[in-house]
């Protein structure tokens, strides 16, 4: 360690450098004057020097009174200045700290013991420093493991007792002491079998050689015993579940550990459960007896009450049968009377009334013809008016009879694919026959739509619907408006909406006549359609919407081009209803289209537009065809 040592000093330095611990020499000033290799590796860091530093910089907790030059000496000190190993914290030259164990001794002549230079004085302090970094960690871990084991043993609910090879107690946890009624300190060093396993449950002696503890200590086998009896300090029997296991140090058997669980709480619960089951069984038997008696009583009461109810019910049924029989006889008589009156009415309308009406209409028509020209014009006009009235009454009677036969199921619908505009034209013609000529004006919009319907019945329904909204009664008179003039235009518009045909009819009056409405509703229902009524705000009258399915019809078809007409010429009468789709003149007016395309609320505007363009009142005489007066999409005056 010295740069130029003598041979003896060099040998000593080599020996000291070979030591496993750090060796440090300190002079009387407390300064490190020399150190071996381990000390340099332990304390010195690169860039710093150990020699020349103060001892208290390296060992801040070292007793400074032990330094040779100190003016204060310890009260009790070894004659040679030796100290016992002392643990403290050391500090490296870079300031980092680590745990060490320090032993010190005084050297009277440092030159004799460890020749060198760089210091003065006759006395040195030698310190042996042992690094405890790994040792302290191991000891801390062992202490922690021991504390954890103790805490586990204290927290365990089972009793744990450890014995040596002679069966003497060397370890006991608090649970074991509590179960046996001892203090833990009273059990140390005593024989476990003699203390708690000396007798069986019946009080007879239990030899040690027959106990599971003896077999475990002799053979090293584990044993589990359920219901083993231990004896407490007070002499009470303690029933436990016992387990014995050997303790080995490597391959050598050094003892046994006995663990047991107190069965007394479990046995108390079992006993309580058995007592509760016994009480429950007794209670169940008692309740069953009471229930059986109560059930028998209720059975008898129910049987008696049921017999009484049967008797009363039989009496009520007999009385009800008599009452319903009498009511059925009355209803039967009433139905037969209604059927007789209905048949009488139909016979009256169909035979007794219609026949004379036809004869009277024919005679009036002959008189009105006045082939000899002998009647006054006024008389001729009256005769024509009477003939038209009788014709209207005859048509109404025929339609009512036809509806009655359809409603009664005597007649069925005859569905055929027809053009809807022809049906509408026939319906308008039928309406003229019902309300009389010259009563109302028509605005008709009926595009060519093919539908599978009963044309005669549907045209009949349209005729009655138009007559209903026109407001003309059976006498041919129309009500007079309190406000003076009232537009008497009836708007009829048809269109296809998906798989249905929609026909809208609007007139100057609300309609709802008890003769017309049943006929219209019945025919529409027979076609599988619906009839709805809508009020038009701000305008008189009502709008009726009639919808029937297309059936097997093809729907809307393209209209052929209209033939050229000469200006001012009379309109050419169209073909009969069955042939009108080919050559009918169609006037497409915006007001009627608006009525068709809009909801019911737009019907008022359409009505006003058609009324503004209505003809001046020129009457059209009926042509030869049945639907010649009202071509589709045109305006006419009835």
XYZ file of C-alpha atoms in Angstrom:
638
model
C 0.000 0.000 0.000
C 3.000 2.276 0.519
C 4.880 3.109 -2.637
C 8.232 1.987 -1.183
C 7.662 -0.518 1.621
C 10.244 -2.712 3.181
C 10.211 -6.416 2.593
C 8.430 -7.181 5.902
C 5.983 -4.359 5.403
C 5.267 -5.525 1.864
C 4.467 -9.006 3.115
C 2.156 -7.550 5.770
C 0.465 -5.324 3.178
C -0.160 -8.329 0.939
C -1.736 -10.187 3.885
C -3.974 -7.235 4.798
C -5.030 -6.754 1.171
C -6.161 -10.367 1.134
C -8.596 -9.824 4.019
C -12.334 -10.045 3.131
C -13.100 -6.896 5.117
C -12.040 -3.278 4.669
C -9.068 -2.124 6.842
C -8.558 1.612 7.496
C -5.772 3.368 9.507
C -6.560 6.732 11.137
C -4.007 9.018 12.813
C -4.441 11.131 15.913
C -6.016 13.919 13.813
C -8.828 11.618 12.686
C -7.520 11.475 9.116
C -7.297 8.300 7.038
C -3.657 7.656 6.365
C -3.866 4.257 4.719
C -6.337 1.509 3.640
C -6.248 -1.941 2.109
C -7.623 -2.888 -1.296
C -11.115 -3.886 -0.009
C -11.392 -0.524 1.755
C -10.535 1.306 -1.418
C -13.097 -0.727 -3.383
C -15.738 -0.188 -0.694
C -15.316 3.528 0.094
C -13.524 5.047 -2.879
C -15.295 6.025 -6.076
C -13.659 7.092 -9.364
C -12.371 10.649 -9.288
C -12.127 10.812 -5.478
C -9.500 9.700 -2.927
C -10.060 7.855 0.345
C -6.658 8.589 1.947
C -6.612 12.049 3.437
C -10.328 12.187 4.296
C -11.600 12.573 7.829
C -12.890 9.460 9.570
C -16.158 11.107 10.540
C -16.805 11.906 6.863
C -16.728 8.175 6.173
C -18.381 6.996 9.433
C -20.547 9.858 10.740
C -21.902 7.678 13.626
C -18.470 6.567 14.842
C -17.594 7.620 18.431
C -15.039 10.414 18.011
C -13.710 9.789 21.546
C -12.058 6.600 20.270
C -9.742 8.574 17.939
C -6.214 8.591 19.503
C -5.847 12.368 19.496
C -9.206 13.024 21.173
C -9.133 14.998 24.409
C -12.170 13.065 25.670
C -11.816 9.391 26.315
C -14.675 6.914 26.955
C -15.465 6.169 30.582
C -14.944 2.453 30.154
C -12.507 1.373 27.509
C -10.492 -1.721 26.675
C -6.848 -1.244 27.646
C -5.845 -1.779 24.016
C -8.675 0.370 22.688
C -10.617 -2.526 21.191
C -14.379 -2.203 20.570
C -17.116 -4.731 19.870
C -18.584 -4.928 16.367
C -20.992 -2.027 16.005
C -23.518 -1.483 13.209
C -23.783 1.946 11.659
C -24.197 3.726 8.354
C -21.044 4.412 6.270
C -20.658 7.014 3.567
C -18.641 6.611 0.369
C -16.485 9.368 -1.054
C -19.297 10.301 -3.475
C -21.770 10.672 -0.573
C -23.754 7.434 -1.046
C -24.546 5.461 2.114
C -24.589 1.760 2.985
C -24.811 -0.341 6.218
C -21.580 -1.614 7.826
C -20.295 -3.333 10.970
C -17.207 -1.586 12.486
C -14.570 -2.943 14.873
C -11.685 -0.686 16.038
C -8.354 -1.099 17.906
C -5.430 1.206 18.847
C -1.899 0.730 17.517
C 0.748 2.297 19.840
C 3.468 2.601 17.148
C 2.124 2.766 13.697
C 5.534 2.569 12.061
C 6.278 -0.774 13.707
C 2.960 -2.299 12.814
C 2.491 -0.897 9.335
C 5.453 1.136 8.110
C 4.736 4.007 5.778
C 4.883 7.696 5.441
C 2.583 10.638 5.091
C 1.615 10.841 8.747
C 3.210 11.703 12.095
C 2.644 10.514 15.631
C 3.224 7.318 17.495
C -0.399 6.070 17.842
C -2.862 4.992 15.125
C -6.475 3.748 15.103
C -7.181 0.653 13.036
C -10.755 0.051 11.884
C -12.110 -3.145 10.362
C -15.260 -2.347 8.331
C -17.573 -5.130 7.083
C -20.114 -4.289 4.369
C -23.597 -5.473 5.477
C -25.600 -4.501 2.364
C -26.606 -8.060 1.470
C -26.626 -9.251 5.082
C -29.070 -6.562 6.237
C -31.466 -7.359 3.373
C -31.402 -11.057 4.252
C -31.947 -10.380 7.933
C -34.789 -7.993 7.142
C -36.437 -10.587 4.919
C -36.045 -13.259 7.601
C -37.503 -10.944 10.227
C -40.405 -10.062 7.916
C -41.031 -13.719 7.147
C -40.984 -14.536 10.858
C -43.441 -11.716 11.638
C -45.722 -12.850 8.822
C -45.650 -16.432 10.129
C -46.499 -15.202 13.617
C -49.376 -13.096 12.275
C -50.713 -16.049 10.298
C -50.569 -18.265 13.370
C -52.276 -15.596 15.467
C -54.993 -15.015 12.854
C -55.687 -18.717 12.251
C -58.997 -19.917 13.681
C -57.635 -23.462 13.970
C -55.485 -24.537 16.859
C -51.837 -25.170 15.930
C -49.426 -26.955 18.263
C -45.846 -27.918 17.370
C -43.884 -30.625 19.220
C -40.372 -31.999 19.199
C -39.528 -35.654 18.632
C -40.382 -36.425 22.260
C -43.863 -35.016 21.942
C -43.152 -31.886 24.003
C -44.824 -28.622 23.018
C -42.485 -26.112 21.358
C -45.080 -23.964 19.560
C -48.702 -23.031 20.268
C -50.895 -20.372 18.680
C -53.528 -18.323 20.574
C -56.445 -20.278 19.045
C -55.088 -23.588 20.400
C -54.546 -22.129 23.865
C -58.054 -20.633 23.879
C -59.729 -23.898 22.770
C -57.871 -25.887 25.449
C -58.420 -23.237 28.137
C -54.692 -22.642 28.824
C -52.389 -19.678 28.537
C -49.846 -20.091 25.775
C -46.957 -19.670 28.238
C -48.287 -22.545 30.394
C -47.986 -25.059 27.543
C -44.335 -24.653 26.571
C -42.151 -27.742 27.237
C -45.017 -29.971 28.391
C -45.913 -33.332 26.905
C -48.878 -32.836 24.597
C -50.338 -36.346 24.969
C -50.202 -36.328 28.768
C -51.774 -32.885 28.840
C -54.739 -33.142 26.422
C -54.867 -36.677 24.918
C -54.662 -38.843 28.007
C -58.226 -40.293 27.892
C -60.868 -41.374 25.420
C -64.364 -39.916 25.207
C -65.759 -42.468 27.685
C -63.017 -41.654 30.217
C -60.911 -44.766 29.660
C -57.095 -44.277 29.346
C -55.749 -43.553 25.864
C -52.215 -44.980 25.518
C -49.616 -42.746 23.894
C -48.516 -45.559 21.584
C -52.019 -45.705 20.090
C -52.296 -41.997 19.437
C -51.875 -40.506 15.938
C -49.169 -38.151 17.298
C -46.970 -41.094 18.297
C -47.319 -42.699 14.867
C -46.504 -39.423 13.105
C -43.357 -38.914 15.228
C -42.298 -42.539 14.688
C -43.151 -43.142 11.000
C -43.628 -39.641 9.580
C -47.136 -40.413 8.319
C -49.985 -37.899 8.326
C -53.241 -38.627 10.172
C -56.696 -37.080 10.034
C -59.149 -37.921 12.800
C -62.743 -36.646 12.891
C -64.413 -36.362 16.287
C -61.229 -36.750 18.374
C -61.659 -35.792 22.033
C -59.192 -33.412 23.712
C -59.315 -32.528 27.414
C -59.287 -28.869 28.409
C -57.685 -27.384 31.524
C -61.042 -27.463 33.311
C -61.478 -31.176 32.568
C -64.171 -30.682 29.924
C -64.240 -32.761 26.791
C -63.504 -30.835 23.592
C -64.562 -32.557 20.358
C -62.222 -31.587 17.504
C -61.240 -32.564 13.971
C -57.556 -33.426 14.380
C -54.690 -33.510 11.874
C -51.084 -34.516 12.590
C -48.210 -33.930 10.151
C -44.425 -34.483 10.435
C -41.875 -31.628 10.478
C -38.633 -32.358 8.647
C -35.277 -30.638 8.374
C -34.161 -32.024 5.084
C -34.521 -35.780 5.461
C -34.401 -35.717 9.253
C -37.643 -35.814 11.303
C -37.410 -33.047 13.914
C -40.973 -32.907 15.245
C -44.648 -32.819 14.413
C -47.388 -30.226 14.093
C -50.899 -30.895 15.346
C -53.814 -28.789 14.037
C -57.383 -29.096 15.264
C -60.733 -27.387 14.748
C -63.250 -27.015 17.539
C -66.388 -28.989 16.677
C -68.443 -27.667 19.580
C -70.060 -24.778 17.610
C -70.881 -27.184 14.795
C -72.267 -29.789 17.203
C -74.307 -27.085 18.923
C -75.746 -26.057 15.560
C -76.464 -29.702 14.703
C -78.154 -30.244 18.050
C -80.187 -27.085 17.592
C -81.105 -28.185 14.075
C -82.196 -31.616 15.314
C -84.301 -30.019 18.028
C -85.815 -27.612 15.494
C -86.591 -30.497 13.134
C -88.244 -32.390 15.965
C -90.329 -29.356 16.925
C -91.179 -28.767 13.265
C -92.280 -32.373 12.840
C -94.522 -32.143 15.873
C -95.942 -28.837 14.704
C -96.484 -30.260 11.239
C -98.395 -33.226 12.614
C -100.570 -30.933 14.712
C -101.256 -28.582 11.780
C -102.014 -31.561 9.522
C -104.616 -32.844 11.983
C -106.196 -29.395 12.290
C -106.117 -28.954 8.511
C -107.763 -32.334 7.941
C -110.559 -31.498 10.363
C -111.048 -28.057 8.817
C -110.978 -29.540 5.318
C -113.642 -32.113 6.214
C -115.871 -29.387 7.646
C -115.438 -27.186 4.570
C -116.091 -30.186 2.313
C -119.426 -30.814 3.984
C -120.383 -27.120 3.874
C -119.360 -26.915 0.201
C -121.380 -30.014 -0.686
C -124.470 -28.599 1.026
C -123.988 -25.199 -0.624
C -123.403 -26.845 -4.014
C -126.658 -28.821 -3.722
C -128.519 -25.604 -2.935
C -126.898 -23.828 -5.883
C -127.801 -26.695 -8.205
C -131.431 -26.496 -7.158
C -131.555 -22.707 -7.574
C -129.735 -22.932 -10.898
C -132.152 -25.579 -12.180
C -135.067 -23.360 -11.162
C -133.477 -20.317 -12.865
C -132.798 -22.340 -16.027
C -136.401 -23.551 -16.119
C -137.693 -20.012 -15.607
C -135.252 -18.692 -18.225
C -136.281 -21.349 -20.722
C -139.920 -20.389 -20.302
C -139.105 -16.673 -20.552
C -136.874 -17.104 -23.616
C -139.423 -19.419 -25.230
C -142.102 -16.773 -24.801
C -139.686 -14.066 -26.037
C -138.755 -16.253 -29.017
C -142.413 -16.755 -29.883
C -142.985 -13.011 -29.718
C -139.908 -12.280 -31.848
C -140.933 -14.988 -34.303
C -144.402 -13.496 -34.588
C -142.850 -10.040 -34.996
C -140.406 -11.258 -37.647
C -143.195 -13.044 -39.525
C -145.310 -9.876 -39.357
C -142.337 -7.756 -40.611
C -141.631 -10.266 -43.373
C -145.307 -10.250 -44.368
C -145.353 -6.457 -44.440
C -142.093 -6.412 -46.425
C -143.480 -8.894 -48.951
C -146.704 -6.915 -49.097
C -144.702 -3.709 -49.715
C -142.656 -5.324 -52.450
C -145.799 -6.722 -54.094
C -147.430 -3.333 -53.731
C -144.472 -1.558 -55.317
C -143.744 -4.191 -57.939
C -147.286 -5.088 -59.067
C -150.083 -2.992 -57.636
C -148.264 0.376 -57.935
C -145.771 0.029 -60.768
C -148.237 -1.464 -63.270
C -150.806 1.353 -62.967
C -147.977 3.882 -63.033
C -146.715 2.475 -66.327
C -150.242 2.542 -67.820
C -150.828 6.084 -66.571
C -147.457 7.253 -67.900
C -148.231 5.711 -71.311
C -151.644 7.378 -71.490
C -150.202 10.732 -70.460
C -147.476 10.376 -73.080
C -150.111 9.698 -75.758
C -152.099 12.748 -74.671
C -148.972 14.896 -74.536
C -148.017 13.808 -78.053
C -151.242 15.519 -79.332
C -151.024 14.123 -82.799
C -154.195 16.028 -83.820
C -152.832 19.309 -82.400
C -156.071 19.968 -80.431
C -154.472 20.848 -77.015
C -153.379 24.225 -75.842
C -149.666 24.639 -75.394
C -150.108 25.065 -71.630
C -152.063 21.786 -71.399
C -149.436 20.049 -73.508
C -146.711 21.311 -71.176
C -148.608 20.085 -68.093
C -149.084 16.671 -69.677
C -145.362 16.451 -70.468
C -144.563 17.407 -66.895
C -146.930 14.738 -65.508
C -145.468 12.109 -67.841
C -141.917 12.968 -66.635
C -143.026 12.755 -62.988
C -144.627 9.353 -63.486
C -141.451 8.205 -65.295
C -139.338 9.416 -62.347
C -141.561 7.579 -59.850
C -141.396 4.399 -61.928
C -137.568 4.540 -62.092
C -137.345 5.133 -58.344
C -139.632 2.162 -57.663
C -137.545 -0.075 -59.967
C -134.312 0.967 -58.275
C -135.686 0.386 -54.767
C -136.946 -3.064 -55.754
C -133.587 -3.935 -57.317
C -131.703 -2.830 -54.188
C -134.032 -4.882 -51.969
C -133.422 -8.010 -54.058
C -129.645 -7.387 -53.950
C -129.667 -6.783 -50.196
C -131.795 -9.889 -49.585
C -129.389 -12.033 -51.647
C -131.918 -12.826 -54.347
C -129.752 -11.103 -56.996
C -125.952 -11.066 -57.374
C -123.537 -8.584 -58.931
C -122.616 -9.258 -62.541
C -119.001 -8.056 -62.807
C -117.645 -7.374 -66.284
C -114.649 -5.317 -67.469
C -116.096 -1.973 -68.592
C -114.836 1.550 -69.193
C -115.535 3.753 -66.201
C -116.375 6.863 -68.295
C -119.263 4.953 -69.901
C -120.552 3.923 -66.471
C -120.348 7.543 -65.265
C -122.253 8.701 -68.356
C -125.039 6.154 -67.747
C -125.142 7.199 -64.070
C -125.589 10.869 -65.019
C -128.389 9.858 -67.444
C -130.068 7.914 -64.642
C -129.775 10.934 -62.350
C -131.569 13.071 -64.981
C -134.428 10.576 -65.006
C -134.622 10.760 -61.152
C -134.503 14.553 -60.751
C -136.076 15.593 -64.023
C -134.685 17.539 -66.992
C -133.361 21.066 -66.594
C -132.956 20.921 -62.813
C -129.137 20.958 -62.442
C -125.945 21.423 -64.426
C -123.159 18.837 -64.571
C -119.375 19.125 -64.677
C -118.095 15.632 -65.481
C -114.479 14.448 -65.616
C -114.235 10.719 -66.320
C -111.028 9.526 -68.008
C -110.963 6.101 -69.681
C -110.366 3.618 -66.836
C -111.107 -0.079 -67.231
C -112.539 -1.708 -64.096
C -114.279 -4.993 -63.371
C -117.646 -3.935 -61.851
C -121.366 -4.414 -62.304
C -121.971 -1.464 -64.670
C -125.761 -1.383 -64.198
C -125.585 -1.394 -60.381
C -122.685 1.099 -60.180
C -124.424 3.492 -62.617
C -127.585 3.159 -60.492
C -125.584 4.079 -57.339
C -124.076 7.142 -59.096
C -127.520 8.233 -60.258
C -128.940 8.144 -56.730
C -125.839 9.881 -55.299
C -126.163 12.718 -57.852
C -129.909 12.988 -57.136
C -129.122 13.118 -53.408
C -126.664 16.064 -53.640
C -128.867 17.854 -56.212
C -131.518 18.355 -53.513
C -134.537 17.574 -55.777
C -137.295 15.680 -53.923
C -139.635 13.008 -55.285
C -142.052 15.664 -56.574
C -139.325 17.163 -58.744
C -139.073 20.368 -56.710
C -135.803 21.806 -55.389
C -135.623 23.782 -52.101
C -135.339 27.533 -52.452
C -132.214 29.142 -50.995
C -132.818 31.812 -48.384
C -129.938 33.861 -49.783
C -131.322 34.019 -53.286
C -129.266 32.505 -56.116
C -127.484 29.191 -55.499
C -125.164 27.474 -57.921
C -126.901 24.217 -58.972
C -123.816 22.595 -60.561
C -123.066 18.955 -59.680
C -119.411 17.960 -60.121
C -118.579 14.325 -60.936
C -114.886 13.369 -61.189
C -113.263 9.948 -61.445
C -109.652 8.811 -61.216
C -107.532 5.778 -60.445
C -105.731 5.645 -57.085
C -103.541 2.563 -56.974
C -105.764 -0.527 -57.109
C -109.044 1.346 -56.569
C -111.268 3.625 -58.618
C -112.186 6.854 -56.875
C -115.303 8.796 -57.882
C -116.007 12.158 -56.203
C -119.437 13.750 -56.352
C -120.241 17.228 -55.055
C -123.491 19.118 -55.280
C -125.145 22.214 -53.854
C -126.827 20.313 -50.994
C -125.594 18.094 -48.185
C -127.618 15.043 -49.200
C -128.338 12.165 -46.865
C -131.809 11.353 -48.205
C -133.238 8.156 -46.546
C -134.202 6.786 -49.987
C -130.972 7.474 -51.925
C -128.299 6.809 -49.272
C -129.184 3.149 -48.480
C -129.187 2.277 -52.171
C -125.772 3.906 -52.772
C -124.182 2.433 -49.634
C -125.513 -1.068 -50.312
C -124.266 -1.201 -53.909
C -120.815 0.154 -52.921
C -120.467 -2.386 -50.092
C -121.490 -5.190 -52.470
C -118.542 -4.132 -54.688
C -116.187 -4.244 -51.671
C -115.792 -0.441 -51.612
C -116.442 2.423 -49.212
C -118.490 5.620 -49.290
C -117.249 8.661 -47.346
C -118.675 12.123 -46.794
C -116.516 15.267 -46.437
C -117.558 18.764 -45.548
C -116.047 21.554 -47.667
C -115.256 24.571 -45.426
C -116.733 27.870 -46.617
C -119.021 26.316 -49.215
C -122.469 24.763 -49.220
C -123.100 21.112 -49.901
C -120.997 18.043 -49.235
C -118.416 16.060 -51.162
C -118.940 12.292 -51.436
C -116.001 10.006 -52.195
C -116.918 6.591 -53.623
C -114.115 4.013 -53.920
C -114.385 0.515 -55.450
C -111.602 -1.953 -56.359
C -110.367 -2.218 -59.942
C -110.849 -5.969 -59.815
C -109.650 -7.613 -63.010
C -109.677 -4.317 -64.949
C -106.594 -2.888 -66.604
C -106.914 0.560 -65.011
C -106.313 3.827 -66.869
C -105.861 3.584 -70.666
C -104.663 6.157 -73.194
C -107.413 8.326 -74.609
C -107.726 8.491 -78.440
C -107.326 11.941 -80.081
C -110.562 13.935 -80.165
C -112.104 14.425 -83.657
C -112.048 17.921 -85.146
C -115.251 19.938 -84.571
C -116.652 22.768 -86.606
C -117.025 26.083 -84.786
C -120.587 26.772 -83.640
C -121.900 23.317 -84.602
C -124.021 21.222 -82.275
C -122.218 18.443 -80.417
C -122.489 15.102 -82.193
C -124.383 12.634 -80.003
C -121.978 9.929 -78.770
C -122.354 6.201 -79.167
C -124.317 4.172 -76.635
C -122.774 3.573 -73.208
C -121.113 0.328 -74.204
C -119.220 2.038 -77.086
C -118.512 5.537 -75.695
C -114.804 4.969 -74.934
C -113.806 5.104 -78.597
C -115.018 8.453 -79.835
C -116.179 10.641 -76.998
C -115.043 14.245 -76.973
C -113.054 14.970 -73.759
C -112.712 18.535 -72.599
C -109.895 18.650 -70.025
C -110.459 21.658 -67.895
C -108.044 22.783 -65.132
C -110.743 23.349 -62.521
C -112.055 19.787 -62.760
C -108.501 18.383 -62.708
C -107.789 20.344 -59.549
C -110.892 18.882 -57.962
C -109.756 15.386 -58.896
C -106.093 15.627 -57.818
C -106.521 17.541 -54.566
C -108.048 16.421 -51.303
C -111.659 17.161 -50.538
C -110.784 20.679 -49.412
C -109.942 21.612 -53.032
C -113.400 20.621 -54.266
C -114.739 24.096 -53.561
C -112.371 25.732 -56.042
C -113.199 23.135 -58.682
C -116.908 23.720 -58.145
C -116.582 27.479 -58.569
C -114.515 27.095 -61.740
C -116.968 24.693 -63.364
C -119.895 26.861 -62.398
C -118.255 29.887 -64.024
C -118.018 28.054 -67.332
C -121.434 26.359 -67.181
C -123.642 26.638 -70.268
C -126.278 29.326 -70.410
C -129.196 27.014 -69.858
C -129.705 25.670 -73.316
C -131.517 22.365 -72.945
C -130.217 19.294 -74.712
C -132.694 16.827 -75.999
C -131.989 13.215 -75.297
C -130.270 11.389 -78.117
C -131.023 7.871 -79.213
C -128.258 6.294 -77.108
C -128.767 5.729 -73.356
C -125.686 7.813 -72.424
C -125.712 10.435 -75.159
C -126.443 13.533 -73.047
C -123.357 13.594 -70.736
C -120.061 12.836 -72.465
C -117.032 12.410 -70.187
C -115.035 15.476 -69.164
C -117.767 17.847 -70.444
C -120.430 20.091 -68.899
C -124.144 19.539 -69.531
C -127.410 20.813 -68.182
C -129.963 18.292 -67.047
